[in-house]
Amino acid sequence: MGRSSRTEPETTDYKTPQPTATAYNYAAETPTASTRAISESDSMARDIKEGRLSGFVGHGTTLTGETEFQAMLRVDGHLIGTVTSDSGTLIIGTNGQVDANIVVAAAMINGTVNGDIIASEKLQLGRTARVMGNIQSPRLIVEEGAILEGSCSMLKARETHEEEVAAAQYVEPEPTPYEASVSTEVEEEGVAAKLLDFVDDDSADEAADTATA
């Protein structure tokens, strides 16, 4: 009798690979530099549209000379000369460099400044700021990491600012009706006295002429 042999097929369990959480986390944690750049561009475009930003020096641009502005000036490039504004705000970006003396109302520095800074209202030095010069402002904010090589004066700037505010708020009072009438009477009396002096002089001259005749 022959022996029949039956071979059982080998079975292998195949498992579908499951996606790991690491792959998703990696995609989520990837830095989005382009998103930040777009965000800054949108913010800048909004400032320009609403009239808050009156000037912009872009990265890779160099301007030399006297710079005056009204609302807000942002510098991400290189500015050489002088920067002045009676009521404006100066913003220097991380890549910005200003080789100039600065006289503005407010300033926010995140880049490099080689020169003196006078901010009549407020001065802020960010963590990436490098200032090689003297600063003067009644209000000063310095973040950790900022570098300042120079002197700092706050009391003098605060006194000057308070004097300017007081002078701007002072309004000369209008004279009361009584003061106005007294002033008018004094002026009229002065005119009358001058007329009497003139008449007396004429009378004296006539008397002298008569005596001579």
Tab-separated table of N, CA and C in Angstrom, residues 53-194:
chain	number	residue	atom	x	y	z
A	53	LEU	N	3.007	103.465	7.745
A	53	LEU	CA	4.382	103.312	7.269
A	53	LEU	C	4.622	104.285	6.131
A	54	SER	N	5.519	105.251	6.364
A	54	SER	CA	5.772	106.272	5.346
A	54	SER	C	7.046	106.009	4.562
A	55	GLY	N	7.862	105.037	4.974
A	55	GLY	CA	9.094	104.746	4.254
A	55	GLY	C	9.631	103.379	4.610
A	56	PHE	N	10.374	102.774	3.666
A	56	PHE	CA	10.919	101.435	3.881
A	56	PHE	C	12.229	101.300	3.121
A	57	VAL	N	13.272	100.852	3.828
A	57	VAL	CA	14.570	100.574	3.209
A	57	VAL	C	14.771	99.069	3.269
A	58	GLY	N	14.649	98.406	2.120
A	58	GLY	CA	14.686	96.956	2.080
A	58	GLY	C	16.081	96.382	2.231
A	59	HIS	N	16.119	95.073	2.496
A	59	HIS	CA	17.384	94.361	2.647
A	59	HIS	C	18.172	94.408	1.333
A	60	GLY	N	19.456	94.752	1.425
A	60	GLY	CA	20.293	94.882	0.242
A	60	GLY	C	20.303	96.277	-0.349
A	61	THR	N	19.546	97.192	0.233
A	61	THR	CA	19.483	98.579	-0.243
A	61	THR	C	20.289	99.484	0.677
A	62	THR	N	21.064	100.407	0.092
A	62	THR	CA	21.859	101.369	0.855
A	62	THR	C	21.458	102.782	0.456
A	63	LEU	N	21.116	103.590	1.451
A	63	LEU	CA	20.770	104.989	1.225
A	63	LEU	C	21.717	105.872	2.019
A	64	THR	N	22.172	106.958	1.390
A	64	THR	CA	23.096	107.887	2.035
A	64	THR	C	22.532	109.301	1.957
A	65	GLY	N	22.560	110.008	3.095
A	65	GLY	CA	22.092	111.390	3.110
A	65	GLY	C	21.236	111.679	4.329
A	66	GLU	N	20.504	112.790	4.258
A	66	GLU	CA	19.621	113.196	5.347
A	66	GLU	C	18.231	112.603	5.115
A	67	THR	N	17.757	111.884	6.103
A	67	THR	CA	16.454	111.223	6.002
A	67	THR	C	15.481	111.846	6.991
A	68	GLU	N	14.352	112.337	6.492
A	68	GLU	CA	13.286	112.877	7.327
A	68	GLU	C	11.984	112.163	6.978
A	69	PHE	N	11.198	111.848	7.997
A	69	PHE	CA	9.929	111.165	7.759
A	69	PHE	C	8.913	111.635	8.785
A	70	GLN	N	7.636	111.256	8.555
A	70	GLN	CA	6.549	111.717	9.420
A	70	GLN	C	5.982	110.594	10.283
A	71	ALA	N	5.440	109.549	9.680
A	71	ALA	CA	4.715	108.528	10.444
A	71	ALA	C	5.648	107.442	10.961
A	72	MET	N	6.085	106.548	10.074
A	72	MET	CA	6.911	105.414	10.482
A	72	MET	C	7.899	105.069	9.372
A	73	LEU	N	9.132	104.757	9.756
A	73	LEU	CA	10.171	104.352	8.814
A	73	LEU	C	10.762	103.030	9.285
A	74	ARG	N	10.797	102.046	8.389
A	74	ARG	CA	11.386	100.746	8.703
A	74	ARG	C	12.646	100.566	7.867
A	75	VAL	N	13.714	100.115	8.522
A	75	VAL	CA	15.002	99.928	7.856
A	75	VAL	C	15.424	98.473	8.018
A	76	ASP	N	15.466	97.751	6.905
A	76	ASP	CA	16.017	96.401	6.873
A	76	ASP	C	17.301	96.360	6.052
A	77	GLY	N	17.680	97.505	5.480
A	77	GLY	CA	18.901	97.608	4.697
A	77	GLY	C	19.948	98.422	5.433
A	78	HIS	N	20.645	99.297	4.687
A	78	HIS	CA	21.747	100.088	5.238
A	78	HIS	C	21.444	101.564	5.015
A	79	LEU	N	21.455	102.333	6.090
A	79	LEU	CA	21.156	103.762	6.019
A	79	LEU	C	22.326	104.542	6.599
A	80	ILE	N	22.834	105.526	5.837
A	80	ILE	CA	23.995	106.315	6.251
A	80	ILE	C	23.622	107.792	6.198
A	81	GLY	N	24.000	108.542	7.238
A	81	GLY	CA	23.736	109.982	7.246
A	81	GLY	C	23.090	110.420	8.536
A	82	THR	N	21.910	111.045	8.445
A	82	THR	CA	21.148	111.471	9.622
A	82	THR	C	19.696	111.037	9.454
A	83	VAL	N	19.049	110.764	10.583
A	83	VAL	CA	17.641	110.361	10.581
A	83	VAL	C	16.906	111.237	11.588
A	84	THR	N	15.890	111.968	11.140
A	84	THR	CA	15.152	112.866	12.031
A	84	THR	C	13.657	112.753	11.769
A	85	SER	N	12.890	112.908	12.846
A	85	SER	CA	11.436	112.952	12.758
A	85	SER	C	10.895	113.513	14.063
A	86	ASP	N	10.042	114.533	13.971
A	86	ASP	CA	9.494	115.158	15.172
A	86	ASP	C	8.478	114.270	15.872
A	87	SER	N	7.693	113.524	15.103
A	87	SER	CA	6.622	112.729	15.702
A	87	SER	C	6.579	111.291	15.209
A	88	GLY	N	7.584	110.851	14.458
A	88	GLY	CA	7.552	109.530	13.856
A	88	GLY	C	8.246	108.458	14.677
A	89	THR	N	8.069	107.205	14.215
A	89	THR	CA	8.664	106.031	14.853
A	89	THR	C	9.623	105.363	13.883
A	90	LEU	N	10.826	105.066	14.352
A	90	LEU	CA	11.838	104.391	13.543
A	90	LEU	C	11.933	102.938	13.978
A	91	ILE	N	11.853	102.020	13.011
A	91	ILE	CA	11.991	100.590	13.273
A	91	ILE	C	13.175	100.076	12.476
A	92	ILE	N	14.129	99.466	13.166
A	92	ILE	CA	15.295	98.875	12.509
A	92	ILE	C	15.207	97.368	12.685
A	93	GLY	N	15.095	96.649	11.564
A	93	GLY	CA	14.960	95.205	11.602
A	93	GLY	C	16.247	94.506	12.001
A	94	THR	N	16.157	93.181	12.132
A	94	THR	CA	17.307	92.390	12.567
A	94	THR	C	18.490	92.549	11.624
A	95	ASN	N	18.238	92.626	10.322
A	95	ASN	CA	19.304	92.770	9.330
A	95	ASN	C	19.609	94.226	8.997
A	96	GLY	N	18.929	95.152	9.619
A	96	GLY	CA	19.131	96.563	9.313
A	96	GLY	C	20.349	97.146	10.011
A	97	GLN	N	20.968	98.117	9.366
A	97	GLN	CA	22.120	98.823	9.936
A	97	GLN	C	21.991	100.309	9.614
A	98	VAL	N	22.134	101.128	10.648
A	98	VAL	CA	22.045	102.579	10.491
A	98	VAL	C	23.320	103.201	11.035
A	99	ASP	N	24.092	103.825	10.158
A	99	ASP	CA	25.295	104.556	10.552
A	99	ASP	C	24.946	106.041	10.527
A	100	ALA	N	24.301	106.498	11.595
A	100	ALA	CA	23.803	107.876	11.615
A	100	ALA	C	23.395	108.247	13.026
A	101	ASN	N	23.330	109.548	13.265
A	101	ASN	CA	22.722	110.058	14.491
A	101	ASN	C	21.215	110.124	14.279
A	102	ILE	N	20.472	109.654	15.265
A	102	ILE	CA	19.025	109.498	15.142
A	102	ILE	C	18.326	110.411	16.144
A	103	VAL	N	17.381	111.210	15.652
A	103	VAL	CA	16.544	112.054	16.514
A	103	VAL	C	15.098	111.832	16.094
A	104	VAL	N	14.354	111.069	16.898
A	104	VAL	CA	12.979	110.722	16.560
A	104	VAL	C	12.118	110.783	17.817
A	105	ALA	N	10.818	110.568	17.637
A	105	ALA	CA	9.921	110.503	18.793
A	105	ALA	C	10.018	109.144	19.470
A	106	ALA	N	10.027	108.070	18.683
A	106	ALA	CA	10.112	106.715	19.230
A	106	ALA	C	10.949	105.856	18.298
A	107	ALA	N	11.614	104.850	18.876
A	107	ALA	CA	12.461	103.967	18.075
A	107	ALA	C	12.416	102.559	18.644
A	108	MET	N	12.387	101.575	17.728
A	108	MET	CA	12.461	100.166	18.094
A	108	MET	C	13.635	99.570	17.331
A	109	ILE	N	14.694	99.206	18.056
A	109	ILE	CA	15.941	98.777	17.434
A	109	ILE	C	16.103	97.270	17.606
A	110	ASN	N	16.210	96.565	16.482
A	110	ASN	CA	16.528	95.137	16.489
A	110	ASN	C	17.797	94.842	15.701
A	111	GLY	N	18.350	95.859	15.049
A	111	GLY	CA	19.551	95.697	14.252
A	111	GLY	C	20.727	96.439	14.855
A	112	THR	N	21.561	97.032	13.992
A	112	THR	CA	22.799	97.688	14.413
A	112	THR	C	22.706	99.190	14.169
A	113	VAL	N	23.137	99.953	15.166
A	113	VAL	CA	23.176	101.413	15.053
A	113	VAL	C	24.553	101.891	15.473
A	114	ASN	N	25.214	102.611	14.587
A	114	ASN	CA	26.485	103.256	14.895
A	114	ASN	C	26.244	104.763	14.926
A	115	GLY	N	25.913	105.269	16.097
A	115	GLY	CA	25.589	106.685	16.242
A	115	GLY	C	24.758	106.907	17.489
A	116	ASP	N	24.497	108.161	17.789
A	116	ASP	CA	23.708	108.522	18.970
A	116	ASP	C	22.218	108.463	18.643
A	117	ILE	N	21.432	108.124	19.664
A	117	ILE	CA	19.982	108.030	19.502
A	117	ILE	C	19.307	108.926	20.532
A	118	ILE	N	18.450	109.819	20.061
A	118	ILE	CA	17.611	110.638	20.942
A	118	ILE	C	16.161	110.345	20.575
A	119	ALA	N	15.444	109.730	21.506
A	119	ALA	CA	14.025	109.430	21.316
A	119	ALA	C	13.238	110.223	22.353
A	120	SER	N	12.457	111.179	21.911
A	120	SER	CA	11.788	112.090	22.842
A	120	SER	C	10.671	111.422	23.633
A	121	GLU	N	10.177	110.261	23.168
A	121	GLU	CA	9.082	109.590	23.876
A	121	GLU	C	9.469	108.203	24.390
A	122	LYS	N	10.017	107.347	23.528
A	122	LYS	CA	10.273	105.966	23.939
A	122	LYS	C	11.353	105.349	23.065
A	123	LEU	N	12.200	104.508	23.692
A	123	LEU	CA	13.250	103.779	22.977
A	123	LEU	C	13.242	102.332	23.452
A	124	GLN	N	13.196	101.402	22.497
A	124	GLN	CA	13.204	99.975	22.820
A	124	GLN	C	14.344	99.294	22.080
A	125	LEU	N	15.166	98.550	22.836
A	125	LEU	CA	16.266	97.772	22.264
A	125	LEU	C	15.895	96.302	22.348
A	126	GLY	N	15.727	95.669	21.190
A	126	GLY	CA	15.392	94.252	21.152
A	126	GLY	C	16.587	93.381	21.488
A	127	ARG	N	16.351	92.073	21.576
A	127	ARG	CA	17.412	91.147	21.995
A	127	ARG	C	18.533	91.041	20.973
A	128	THR	N	18.291	91.427	19.717
A	128	THR	CA	19.332	91.377	18.688
A	128	THR	C	19.918	92.753	18.394
A	129	ALA	N	19.607	93.734	19.216
A	129	ALA	CA	20.070	95.107	18.966
A	129	ALA	C	21.535	95.274	19.348
A	130	ARG	N	22.246	96.076	18.540
A	130	ARG	CA	23.637	96.455	18.818
A	130	ARG	C	23.752	97.959	18.575
A	131	VAL	N	23.937	98.712	19.652
A	131	VAL	CA	24.009	100.171	19.562
A	131	VAL	C	25.380	100.624	20.028
A	132	MET	N	26.124	101.263	19.129
A	132	MET	CA	27.438	101.810	19.443
A	132	MET	C	27.321	103.332	19.468
A	133	GLY	N	26.862	103.864	20.578
A	133	GLY	CA	26.664	105.305	20.703
A	133	GLY	C	25.877	105.615	21.959
A	134	ASN	N	25.665	106.888	22.197
A	134	ASN	CA	24.933	107.334	23.384
A	134	ASN	C	23.438	107.373	23.085
A	135	ILE	N	22.642	107.049	24.103
A	135	ILE	CA	21.197	107.063	23.934
A	135	ILE	C	20.569	107.995	24.967
A	136	GLN	N	19.442	108.597	24.585
A	136	GLN	CA	18.737	109.529	25.466
A	136	GLN	C	17.240	109.394	25.216
A	137	SER	N	16.504	109.026	26.263
A	137	SER	CA	15.066	108.853	26.134
A	137	SER	C	14.425	108.819	27.515
A	138	PRO	N	13.220	109.380	27.665
A	138	PRO	CA	12.557	109.331	28.971
A	138	PRO	C	12.048	107.946	29.324
A	139	ARG	N	11.782	107.099	28.322
A	139	ARG	CA	11.318	105.730	28.554
A	139	ARG	C	12.209	104.782	27.777
A	140	LEU	N	12.779	103.797	28.482
A	140	LEU	CA	13.744	102.885	27.873
A	140	LEU	C	13.374	101.446	28.203
A	141	ILE	N	13.328	100.599	27.165
A	141	ILE	CA	13.083	99.167	27.324
A	141	ILE	C	14.253	98.431	26.678
A	142	VAL	N	14.926	97.577	27.460
A	142	VAL	CA	16.079	96.823	26.965
A	142	VAL	C	15.814	95.341	27.191
A	143	GLU	N	15.739	94.569	26.110
A	143	GLU	CA	15.532	93.134	26.227
A	143	GLU	C	16.862	92.426	26.472
A	144	GLU	N	16.775	91.241	27.069
A	144	GLU	CA	17.974	90.462	27.358
A	144	GLU	C	18.663	90.068	26.053
A	145	GLY	N	19.962	90.325	25.987
A	145	GLY	CA	20.731	90.038	24.783
A	145	GLY	C	21.123	91.280	24.011
A	146	ALA	N	20.466	92.393	24.270
A	146	ALA	CA	20.807	93.644	23.584
A	146	ALA	C	22.172	94.143	24.041
A	147	ILE	N	22.897	94.800	23.129
A	147	ILE	CA	24.243	95.310	23.407
A	147	ILE	C	24.233	96.825	23.246
A	148	LEU	N	24.739	97.515	24.276
A	148	LEU	CA	24.848	98.975	24.243
A	148	LEU	C	26.255	99.367	24.645
A	149	GLU	N	26.958	100.033	23.731
A	149	GLU	CA	28.301	100.546	24.005
A	149	GLU	C	28.217	102.067	23.985
A	150	GLY	N	27.940	102.661	25.138
A	150	GLY	CA	27.797	104.105	25.223
A	150	GLY	C	27.071	104.479	26.498
A	151	SER	N	26.793	105.762	26.649
A	151	SER	CA	26.127	106.252	27.854
A	151	SER	C	24.618	106.311	27.639
A	152	CYS	N	23.899	106.321	28.764
A	152	CYS	CA	22.441	106.373	28.736
A	152	CYS	C	21.966	107.502	29.636
A	153	SER	N	21.114	108.370	29.112
A	153	SER	CA	20.571	109.488	29.882
A	153	SER	C	19.052	109.440	29.810
A	154	MET	N	18.415	109.363	30.998
A	154	MET	CA	16.958	109.312	31.045
A	154	MET	C	16.356	110.522	31.756
A	155	LEU	N	17.009	111.018	32.820
A	155	LEU	CA	16.459	112.126	33.591
A	155	LEU	C	16.364	113.395	32.753
A	156	LYS	N	17.457	113.722	32.054
A	156	LYS	CA	17.459	114.928	31.230
A	156	LYS	C	16.408	114.833	30.134
A	157	ALA	N	16.326	113.660	29.517
A	157	ALA	CA	15.332	113.477	28.462
A	157	ALA	C	13.922	113.569	29.017
A	158	ARG	N	13.710	113.021	30.225
A	158	ARG	CA	12.373	113.083	30.823
A	158	ARG	C	11.989	114.517	31.162
A	159	GLU	N	12.948	115.291	31.708
A	159	GLU	CA	12.663	116.690	32.023
A	159	GLU	C	12.346	117.482	30.761
A	160	THR	N	13.125	117.248	29.717
A	160	THR	CA	12.870	117.945	28.453
A	160	THR	C	11.505	117.588	27.898
A	161	HIS	N	11.163	116.294	27.968
A	161	HIS	CA	9.864	115.843	27.460
A	161	HIS	C	8.720	116.463	28.255
A	162	GLU	N	8.849	116.512	29.581
A	162	GLU	CA	7.801	117.104	30.413
A	162	GLU	C	7.641	118.594	30.128
A	163	GLU	N	8.760	119.289	29.908
A	163	GLU	CA	8.676	120.713	29.576
A	163	GLU	C	7.973	120.926	28.239
A	164	GLU	N	8.273	120.067	27.264
A	164	GLU	CA	7.623	120.202	25.962
A	164	GLU	C	6.127	119.933	26.062
A	165	VAL	N	5.757	118.911	26.854
A	165	VAL	CA	4.332	118.606	27.025
A	165	VAL	C	3.616	119.748	27.731
A	166	ALA	N	4.251	120.299	28.770
A	166	ALA	CA	3.641	121.410	29.503
A	166	ALA	C	3.482	122.635	28.612
A	167	ALA	N	4.493	122.909	27.786
A	167	ALA	CA	4.409	124.060	26.882
A	167	ALA	C	3.313	123.863	25.841
A	168	ALA	N	3.156	122.617	25.374
A	168	ALA	CA	2.117	122.353	24.376
A	168	ALA	C	0.719	122.450	24.976
A	169	GLN	N	0.584	122.084	26.253
A	169	GLN	CA	-0.728	122.118	26.894
A	169	GLN	C	-1.094	123.502	27.413
A	170	TYR	N	-0.111	124.379	27.593
A	170	TYR	CA	-0.393	125.704	28.148
A	170	TYR	C	-1.104	126.574	27.117
A	171	VAL	N	-2.201	127.151	27.533
A	171	VAL	CA	-2.958	128.065	26.676
A	171	VAL	C	-3.075	129.391	27.403
A	172	GLU	N	-2.619	130.451	26.764
A	172	GLU	CA	-2.668	131.768	27.403
A	172	GLU	C	-4.118	132.196	27.599
A	173	PRO	N	-4.501	132.510	28.837
A	173	PRO	CA	-5.909	132.865	29.089
A	173	PRO	C	-6.291	134.176	28.416
A	174	GLU	N	-7.531	134.211	27.943
A	174	GLU	CA	-8.032	135.436	27.321
A	174	GLU	C	-8.357	136.470	28.401
A	175	PRO	N	-8.133	137.743	28.147
A	175	PRO	CA	-8.420	138.772	29.159
A	175	PRO	C	-9.908	138.860	29.459
A	176	THR	N	-10.216	139.076	30.736
A	176	THR	CA	-11.612	139.253	31.140
A	176	THR	C	-12.121	140.604	30.647
A	177	PRO	N	-13.447	140.793	30.605
A	177	PRO	CA	-13.986	142.101	30.161
A	177	PRO	C	-13.445	143.265	30.980
A	178	TYR	N	-13.260	143.041	32.301
A	178	TYR	CA	-12.735	144.123	33.138
A	178	TYR	C	-11.307	144.468	32.745
A	179	GLU	N	-10.463	143.420	32.562
A	179	GLU	CA	-9.078	143.664	32.164
A	179	GLU	C	-9.012	144.334	30.800
A	180	ALA	N	-9.896	143.908	29.900
A	180	ALA	CA	-9.902	144.514	28.570
A	180	ALA	C	-10.291	145.985	28.640
A	181	SER	N	-11.304	146.320	29.489
A	181	SER	CA	-11.724	147.722	29.602
A	181	SER	C	-10.641	148.573	30.237
A	182	VAL	N	-9.957	148.020	31.260
A	182	VAL	CA	-8.868	148.763	31.896
A	182	VAL	C	-7.756	149.022	30.902
A	183	SER	N	-7.430	147.991	30.103
A	183	SER	CA	-6.375	148.157	29.108
A	183	SER	C	-6.757	149.223	28.091
A	184	THR	N	-8.025	149.235	27.685
A	184	THR	CA	-8.480	150.239	26.716
A	184	THR	C	-8.408	151.643	27.301
A	185	GLU	N	-8.819	151.772	28.583
A	185	GLU	CA	-8.765	153.082	29.232
A	185	GLU	C	-7.333	153.587	29.346
A	186	VAL	N	-6.422	152.680	29.683
A	186	VAL	CA	-5.018	153.083	29.799
A	186	VAL	C	-4.490	153.557	28.457
A	187	GLU	N	-4.841	152.839	27.382
A	187	GLU	CA	-4.391	153.246	26.055
A	187	GLU	C	-4.977	154.612	25.681
A	188	GLU	N	-6.270	154.817	26.003
A	188	GLU	CA	-6.894	156.104	25.681
A	188	GLU	C	-6.257	157.241	26.464
A	189	GLU	N	-5.949	156.990	27.742
A	189	GLU	CA	-5.292	158.019	28.548
A	189	GLU	C	-3.912	158.355	27.989
A	190	GLY	N	-3.212	157.339	27.516
A	190	GLY	CA	-1.898	157.592	26.935
A	190	GLY	C	-1.988	158.443	25.691
A	191	VAL	N	-2.985	158.156	24.839
A	191	VAL	CA	-3.169	158.957	23.627
A	191	VAL	C	-3.542	160.390	23.980
A	192	ALA	N	-4.435	160.562	24.988
A	192	ALA	CA	-4.843	161.913	25.401
A	192	ALA	C	-3.669	162.698	25.952
A	193	ALA	N	-2.816	162.029	26.726
A	193	ALA	CA	-1.650	162.712	27.290
A	193	ALA	C	-0.715	163.183	26.190
A	194	LYS	N	-0.540	162.367	25.171
A	194	LYS	CA	0.321	162.770	24.067
A	194	LYS	C	-0.270	163.974	23.332
